[in-house]
Tab-separated table of C-alpha atoms in Angstrom:
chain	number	residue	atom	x	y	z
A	869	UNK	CA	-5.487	15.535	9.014
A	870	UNK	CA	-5.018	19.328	8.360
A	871	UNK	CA	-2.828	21.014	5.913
A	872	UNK	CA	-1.171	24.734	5.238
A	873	UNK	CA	-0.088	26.098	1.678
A	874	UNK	CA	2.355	28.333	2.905
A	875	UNK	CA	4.714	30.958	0.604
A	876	UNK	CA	7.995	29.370	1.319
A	877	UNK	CA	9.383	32.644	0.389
A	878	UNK	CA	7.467	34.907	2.819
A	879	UNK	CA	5.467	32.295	5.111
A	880	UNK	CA	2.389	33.474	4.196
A	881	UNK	CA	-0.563	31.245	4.732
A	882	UNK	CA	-1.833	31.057	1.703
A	883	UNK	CA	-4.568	27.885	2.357
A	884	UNK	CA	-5.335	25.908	4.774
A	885	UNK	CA	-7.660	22.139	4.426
A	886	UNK	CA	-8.566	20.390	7.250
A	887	UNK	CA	-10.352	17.052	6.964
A	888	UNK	CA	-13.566	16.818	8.325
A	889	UNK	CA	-14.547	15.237	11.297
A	890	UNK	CA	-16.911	12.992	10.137
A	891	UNK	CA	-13.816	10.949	8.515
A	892	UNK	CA	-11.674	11.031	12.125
A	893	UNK	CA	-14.752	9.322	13.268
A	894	UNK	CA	-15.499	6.804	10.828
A	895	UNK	CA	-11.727	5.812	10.702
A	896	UNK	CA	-11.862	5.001	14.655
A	897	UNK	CA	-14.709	3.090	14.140
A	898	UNK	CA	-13.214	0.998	11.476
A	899	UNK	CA	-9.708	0.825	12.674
A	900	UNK	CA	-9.927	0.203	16.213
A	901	UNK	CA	-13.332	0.481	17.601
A	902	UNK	CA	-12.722	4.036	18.475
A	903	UNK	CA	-9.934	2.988	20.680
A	904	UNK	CA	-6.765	5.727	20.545
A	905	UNK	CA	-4.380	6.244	17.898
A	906	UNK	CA	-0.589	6.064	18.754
A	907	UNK	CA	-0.631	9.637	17.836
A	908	UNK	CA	-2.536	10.048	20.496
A	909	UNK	CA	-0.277	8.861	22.835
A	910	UNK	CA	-1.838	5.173	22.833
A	911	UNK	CA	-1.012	2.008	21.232
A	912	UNK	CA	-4.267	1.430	19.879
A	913	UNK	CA	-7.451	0.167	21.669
A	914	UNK	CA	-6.523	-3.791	22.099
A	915	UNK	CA	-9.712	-4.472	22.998
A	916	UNK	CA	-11.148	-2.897	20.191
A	917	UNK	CA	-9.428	-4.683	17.391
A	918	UNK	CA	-9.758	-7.918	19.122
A	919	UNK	CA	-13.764	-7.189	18.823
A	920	UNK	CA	-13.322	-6.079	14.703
A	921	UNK	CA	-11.157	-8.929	14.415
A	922	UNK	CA	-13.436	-11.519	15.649
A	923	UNK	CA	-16.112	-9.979	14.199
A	924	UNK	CA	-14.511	-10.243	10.347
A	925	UNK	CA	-13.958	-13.595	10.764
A	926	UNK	CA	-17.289	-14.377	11.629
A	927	UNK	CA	-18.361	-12.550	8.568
A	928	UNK	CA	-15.916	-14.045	6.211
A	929	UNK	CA	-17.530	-17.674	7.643
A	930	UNK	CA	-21.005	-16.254	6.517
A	931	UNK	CA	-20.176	-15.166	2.995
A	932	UNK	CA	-18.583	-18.298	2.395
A	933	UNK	CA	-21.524	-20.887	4.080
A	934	UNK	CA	-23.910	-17.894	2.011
A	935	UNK	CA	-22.366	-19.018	-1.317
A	936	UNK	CA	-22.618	-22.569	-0.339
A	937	UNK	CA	-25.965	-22.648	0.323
A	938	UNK	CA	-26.744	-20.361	-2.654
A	939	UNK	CA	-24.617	-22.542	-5.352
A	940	UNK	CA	-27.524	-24.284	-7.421
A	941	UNK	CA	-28.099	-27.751	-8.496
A	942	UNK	CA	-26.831	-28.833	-11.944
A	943	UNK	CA	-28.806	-26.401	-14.400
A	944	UNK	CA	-30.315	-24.131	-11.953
A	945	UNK	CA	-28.198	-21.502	-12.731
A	946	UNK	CA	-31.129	-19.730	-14.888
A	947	UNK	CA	-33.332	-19.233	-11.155
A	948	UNK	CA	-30.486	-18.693	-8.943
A	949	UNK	CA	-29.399	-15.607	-11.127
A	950	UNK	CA	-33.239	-14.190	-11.529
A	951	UNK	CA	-34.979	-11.601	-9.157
A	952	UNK	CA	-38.486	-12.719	-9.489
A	953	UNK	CA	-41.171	-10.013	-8.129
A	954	UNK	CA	-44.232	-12.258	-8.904
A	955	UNK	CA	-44.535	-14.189	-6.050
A	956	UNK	CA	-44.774	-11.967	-3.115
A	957	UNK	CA	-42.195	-9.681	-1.058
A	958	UNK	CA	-40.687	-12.930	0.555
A	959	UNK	CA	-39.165	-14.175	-2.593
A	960	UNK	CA	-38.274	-10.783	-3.840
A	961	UNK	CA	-36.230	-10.213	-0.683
A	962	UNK	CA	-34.813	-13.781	-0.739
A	963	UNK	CA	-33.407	-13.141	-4.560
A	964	UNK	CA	-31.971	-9.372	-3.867
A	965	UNK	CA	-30.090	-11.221	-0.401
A	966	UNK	CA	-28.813	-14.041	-2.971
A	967	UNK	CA	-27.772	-12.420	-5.857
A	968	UNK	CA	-26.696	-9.080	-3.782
A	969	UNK	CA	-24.439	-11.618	-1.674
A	970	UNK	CA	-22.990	-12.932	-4.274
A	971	UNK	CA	-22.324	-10.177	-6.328
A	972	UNK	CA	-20.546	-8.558	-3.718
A	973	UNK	CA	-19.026	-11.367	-2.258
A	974	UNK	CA	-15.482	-11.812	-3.907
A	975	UNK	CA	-14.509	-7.559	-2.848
A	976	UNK	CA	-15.983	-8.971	0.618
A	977	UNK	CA	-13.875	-11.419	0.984
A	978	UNK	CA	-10.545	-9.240	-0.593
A	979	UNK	CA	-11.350	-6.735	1.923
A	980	UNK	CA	-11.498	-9.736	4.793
A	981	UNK	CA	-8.455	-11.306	4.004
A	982	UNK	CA	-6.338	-8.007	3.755
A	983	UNK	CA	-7.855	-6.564	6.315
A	984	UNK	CA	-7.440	-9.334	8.873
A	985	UNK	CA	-3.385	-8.137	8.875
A	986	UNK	CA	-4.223	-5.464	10.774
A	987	UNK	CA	-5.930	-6.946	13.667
A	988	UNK	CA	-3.500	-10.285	14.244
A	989	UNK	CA	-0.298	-10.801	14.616
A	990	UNK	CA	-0.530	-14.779	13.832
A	991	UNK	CA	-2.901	-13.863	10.952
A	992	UNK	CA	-0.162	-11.199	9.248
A	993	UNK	CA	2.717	-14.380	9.845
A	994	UNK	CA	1.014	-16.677	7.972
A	995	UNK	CA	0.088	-14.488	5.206
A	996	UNK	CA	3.176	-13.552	4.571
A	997	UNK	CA	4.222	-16.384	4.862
A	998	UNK	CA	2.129	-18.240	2.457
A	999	UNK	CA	3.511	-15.553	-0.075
A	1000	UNK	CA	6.928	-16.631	0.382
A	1001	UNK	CA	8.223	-13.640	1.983
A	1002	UNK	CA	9.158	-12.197	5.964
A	1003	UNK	CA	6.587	-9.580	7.244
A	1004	UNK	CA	7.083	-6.338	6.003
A	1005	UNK	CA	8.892	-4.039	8.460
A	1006	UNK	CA	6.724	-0.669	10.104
A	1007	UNK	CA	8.257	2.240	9.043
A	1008	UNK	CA	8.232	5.356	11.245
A	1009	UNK	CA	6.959	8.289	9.786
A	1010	UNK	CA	9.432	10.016	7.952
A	1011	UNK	CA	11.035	13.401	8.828
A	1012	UNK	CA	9.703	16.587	6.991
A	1013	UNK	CA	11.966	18.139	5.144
A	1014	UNK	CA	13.999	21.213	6.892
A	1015	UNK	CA	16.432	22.666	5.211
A	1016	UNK	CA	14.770	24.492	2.142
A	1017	UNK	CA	17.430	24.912	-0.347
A	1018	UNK	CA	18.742	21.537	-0.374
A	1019	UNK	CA	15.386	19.815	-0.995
A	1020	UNK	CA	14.258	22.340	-3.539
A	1021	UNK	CA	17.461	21.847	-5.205
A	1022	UNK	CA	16.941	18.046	-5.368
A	1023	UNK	CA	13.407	18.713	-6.453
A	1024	UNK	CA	14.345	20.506	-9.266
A	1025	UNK	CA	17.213	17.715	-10.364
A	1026	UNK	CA	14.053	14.892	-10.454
A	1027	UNK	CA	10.732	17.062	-11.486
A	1028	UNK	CA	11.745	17.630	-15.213
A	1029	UNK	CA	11.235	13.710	-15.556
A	1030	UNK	CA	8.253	12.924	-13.245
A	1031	UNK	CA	5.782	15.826	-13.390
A	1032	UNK	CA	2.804	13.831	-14.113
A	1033	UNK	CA	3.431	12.145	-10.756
A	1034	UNK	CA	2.639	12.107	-7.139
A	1035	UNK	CA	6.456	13.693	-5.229
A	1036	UNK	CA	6.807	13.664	-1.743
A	1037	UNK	CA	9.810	15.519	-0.285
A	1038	UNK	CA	11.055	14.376	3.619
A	1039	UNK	CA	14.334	15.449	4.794
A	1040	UNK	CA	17.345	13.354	2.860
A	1041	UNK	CA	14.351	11.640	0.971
A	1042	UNK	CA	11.800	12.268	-2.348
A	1043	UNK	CA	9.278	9.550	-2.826
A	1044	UNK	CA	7.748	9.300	-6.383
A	1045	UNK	CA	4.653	7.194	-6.771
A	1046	UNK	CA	4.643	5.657	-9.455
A	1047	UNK	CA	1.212	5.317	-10.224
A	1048	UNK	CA	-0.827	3.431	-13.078
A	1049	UNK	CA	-3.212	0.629	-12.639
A	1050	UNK	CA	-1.802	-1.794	-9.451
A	1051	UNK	CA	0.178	-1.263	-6.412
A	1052	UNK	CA	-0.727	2.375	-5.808
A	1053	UNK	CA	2.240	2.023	-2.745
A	1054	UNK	CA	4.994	1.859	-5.176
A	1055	UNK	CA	7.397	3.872	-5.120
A	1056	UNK	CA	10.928	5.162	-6.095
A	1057	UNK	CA	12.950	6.593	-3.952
A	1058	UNK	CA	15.518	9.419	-4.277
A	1059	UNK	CA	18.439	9.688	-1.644
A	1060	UNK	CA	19.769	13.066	-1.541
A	1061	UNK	CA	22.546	15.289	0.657
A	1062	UNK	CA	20.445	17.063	3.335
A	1063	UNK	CA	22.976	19.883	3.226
A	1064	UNK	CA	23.498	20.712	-0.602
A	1065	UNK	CA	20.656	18.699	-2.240
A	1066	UNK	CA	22.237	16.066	-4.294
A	1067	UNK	CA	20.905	13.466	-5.485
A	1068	UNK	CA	23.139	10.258	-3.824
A	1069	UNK	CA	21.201	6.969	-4.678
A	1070	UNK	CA	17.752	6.000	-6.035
A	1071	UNK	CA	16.329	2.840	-5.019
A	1072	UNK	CA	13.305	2.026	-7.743
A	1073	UNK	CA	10.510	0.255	-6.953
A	1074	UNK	CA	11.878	-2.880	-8.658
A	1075	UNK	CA	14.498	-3.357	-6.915
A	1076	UNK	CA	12.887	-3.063	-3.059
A	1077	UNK	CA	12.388	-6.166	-0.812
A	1078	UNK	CA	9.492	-8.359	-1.754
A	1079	UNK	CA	8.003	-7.720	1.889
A	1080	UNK	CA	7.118	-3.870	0.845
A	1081	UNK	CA	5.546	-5.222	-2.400
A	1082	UNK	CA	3.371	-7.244	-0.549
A	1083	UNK	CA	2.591	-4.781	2.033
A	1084	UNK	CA	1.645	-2.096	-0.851
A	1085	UNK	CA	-0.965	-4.294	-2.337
A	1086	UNK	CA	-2.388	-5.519	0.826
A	1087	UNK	CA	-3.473	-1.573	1.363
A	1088	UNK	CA	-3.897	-0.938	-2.316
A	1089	UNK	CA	-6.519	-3.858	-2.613
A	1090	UNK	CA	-7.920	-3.667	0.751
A	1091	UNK	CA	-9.288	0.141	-0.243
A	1092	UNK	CA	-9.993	-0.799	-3.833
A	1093	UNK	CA	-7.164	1.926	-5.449
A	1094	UNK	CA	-5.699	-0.333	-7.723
A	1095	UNK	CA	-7.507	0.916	-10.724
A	1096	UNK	CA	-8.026	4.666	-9.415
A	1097	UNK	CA	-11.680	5.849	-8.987
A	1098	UNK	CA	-13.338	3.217	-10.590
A	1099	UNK	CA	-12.176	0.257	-8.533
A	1100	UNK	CA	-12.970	2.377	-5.869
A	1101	UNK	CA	-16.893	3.152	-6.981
A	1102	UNK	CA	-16.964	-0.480	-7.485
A	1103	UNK	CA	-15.760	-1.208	-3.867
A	1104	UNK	CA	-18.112	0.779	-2.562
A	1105	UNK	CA	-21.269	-0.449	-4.221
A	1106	UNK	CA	-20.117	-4.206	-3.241
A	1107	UNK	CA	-19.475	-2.847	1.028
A	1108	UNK	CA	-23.085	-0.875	0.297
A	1109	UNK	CA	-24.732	-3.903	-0.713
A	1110	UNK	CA	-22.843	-6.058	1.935
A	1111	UNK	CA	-24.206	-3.896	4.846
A	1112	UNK	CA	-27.692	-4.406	4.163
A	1113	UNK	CA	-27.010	-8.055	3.599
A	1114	UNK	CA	-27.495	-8.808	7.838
A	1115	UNK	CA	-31.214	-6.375	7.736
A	1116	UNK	CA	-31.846	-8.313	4.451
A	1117	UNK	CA	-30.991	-11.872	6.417
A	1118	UNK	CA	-32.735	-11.139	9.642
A	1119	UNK	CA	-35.669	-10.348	7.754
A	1120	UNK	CA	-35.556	-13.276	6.110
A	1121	UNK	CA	-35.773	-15.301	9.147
A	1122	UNK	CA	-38.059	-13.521	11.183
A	1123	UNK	CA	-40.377	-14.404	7.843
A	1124	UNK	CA	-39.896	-17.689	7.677
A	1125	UNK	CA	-40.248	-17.675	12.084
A	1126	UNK	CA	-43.881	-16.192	11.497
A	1127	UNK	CA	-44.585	-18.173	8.382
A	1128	UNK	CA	-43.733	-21.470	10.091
A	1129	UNK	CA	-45.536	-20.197	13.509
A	1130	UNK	CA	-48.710	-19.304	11.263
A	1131	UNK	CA	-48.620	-22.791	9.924
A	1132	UNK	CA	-48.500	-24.734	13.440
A	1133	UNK	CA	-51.154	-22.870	14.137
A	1134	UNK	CA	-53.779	-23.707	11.371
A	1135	UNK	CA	-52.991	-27.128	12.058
A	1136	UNK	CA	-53.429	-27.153	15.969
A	1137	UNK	CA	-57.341	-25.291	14.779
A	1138	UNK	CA	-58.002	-28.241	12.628
């Protein structure tokens, strides 16, 4: 994504940004396996999604048989919650892979189920569904505004009342986000005259179909924005943890392979 602040007076460039590459990268990977973008003339690399897709649900099936086998016996809670780092690396491991897991594991699972809606079809039905409402339609994007004096005009008629907030101006359109703790996808919209700038309807928030609602939060709570930065720090320390949880596991059970291999073979020598 790259952006000009440009002197809508003069043109003058005034300041450019342009998002680093390192983020175009990691949003291939995560999106669709580095598979093409429509805006890259594709419709997204199938194949790719298909793979993430799979691959979520497989993980959503571990974090849940995880917590299973983690859940203590009545009045174990006291051990099950304890890192203990007197007896020997194995058990310190095994206590930082439980209580890690299952620390982490209710973002995990937010981010699974949300994030499922964008890899199937069947998967985005049913959750819709189950929340009593039609799947949201795709909106294009919108068309940037062109004619300068309208939108400024119609600018001008809603900034005096929303200046602490978020205004994006398209051509016949304003969006205002409304902001706060929640749905950070809401938004008001403002209807105006392409040609003179007037302001001809606003549609709040409130009153838009259920389906955009839902389809606000399912991005709001799938990227942990809900409650600004510190739902997001908090996201980010549960995914952290939740990537080493697989090194953590494997290294688990290659432990117990070599302890139980050692074993067979003391008692084969006696």
């Amino acid at each position: 994504m790259a952006a000009l602040w440009v002197d809508q007076y003069t043109g003058e460039v005034l300041g450019k940004y342009d998002r680093a590459k390192i983020f175009k990268l990691a949003s291939a990977a995560h999106r669709r396996l580095f598979g093409k973008s429509k805006a890259e003339g594709a419709y997204g690399a199938k194949l790719g999604i298909l793979i993430l897709g799979i691959s979520t649900v497989g993980l959503f099936f571990i974090i849940i048989s995880g917590f299973i086998v983690w859940w203590p016996a009545k009045g174990g809670w006291h051990d099950k919650l304890r890192i203990s780092s007197k007896h020997g690396s194995y058990r310190l491991w095994y206590d930082i892979h439980c209580i890690g897991g299952v620390a982490s594991s209710l973002i995990l699972v937010v981010c699974i189920l949300t994030g499922l809606n964008w890899s199937f079809g069947w998967y985005k039905s049913a959750f819709y569904t189950t929340l009593g409402s039609e799947v949201a339609r795709t909106s294009s994007h919108k068309t940037p505004a062109e004619n300068f004096t309208a939108w400024e005009n119609a600018y001008r008629n809603i900034v005096a009342t929303n200046r602490d907030k978020e205004i994006r101006v398209y051509q016949g359109e304003i969006d205002i986000v409304v902001g706060g703790i929640g749905n950070q996808q809401a938004l008001d919209t403002y209807v105006y005259d392409a040609s003179t700038g007037d302001i001809d309807n606003v549609l709040t928030y409130s009153d838009k179909e259920r389906s955009g609602h839902i389809k606000g939060w399912i991005y709001t709570l799938h990227v942990g924005s809900w409650m600004g930065w510190l739902s997001r720090i908090i996201y980010l320390i549960c995914v952290l943890i939740g990537a080493t949880l697989p090194v953590t596991g494997y290294y688990l059970w290659y432990k117990r392979v070599s302890m139980s291999s050692s074993k067979r073979s003391c008692v084969k020598k006696k």
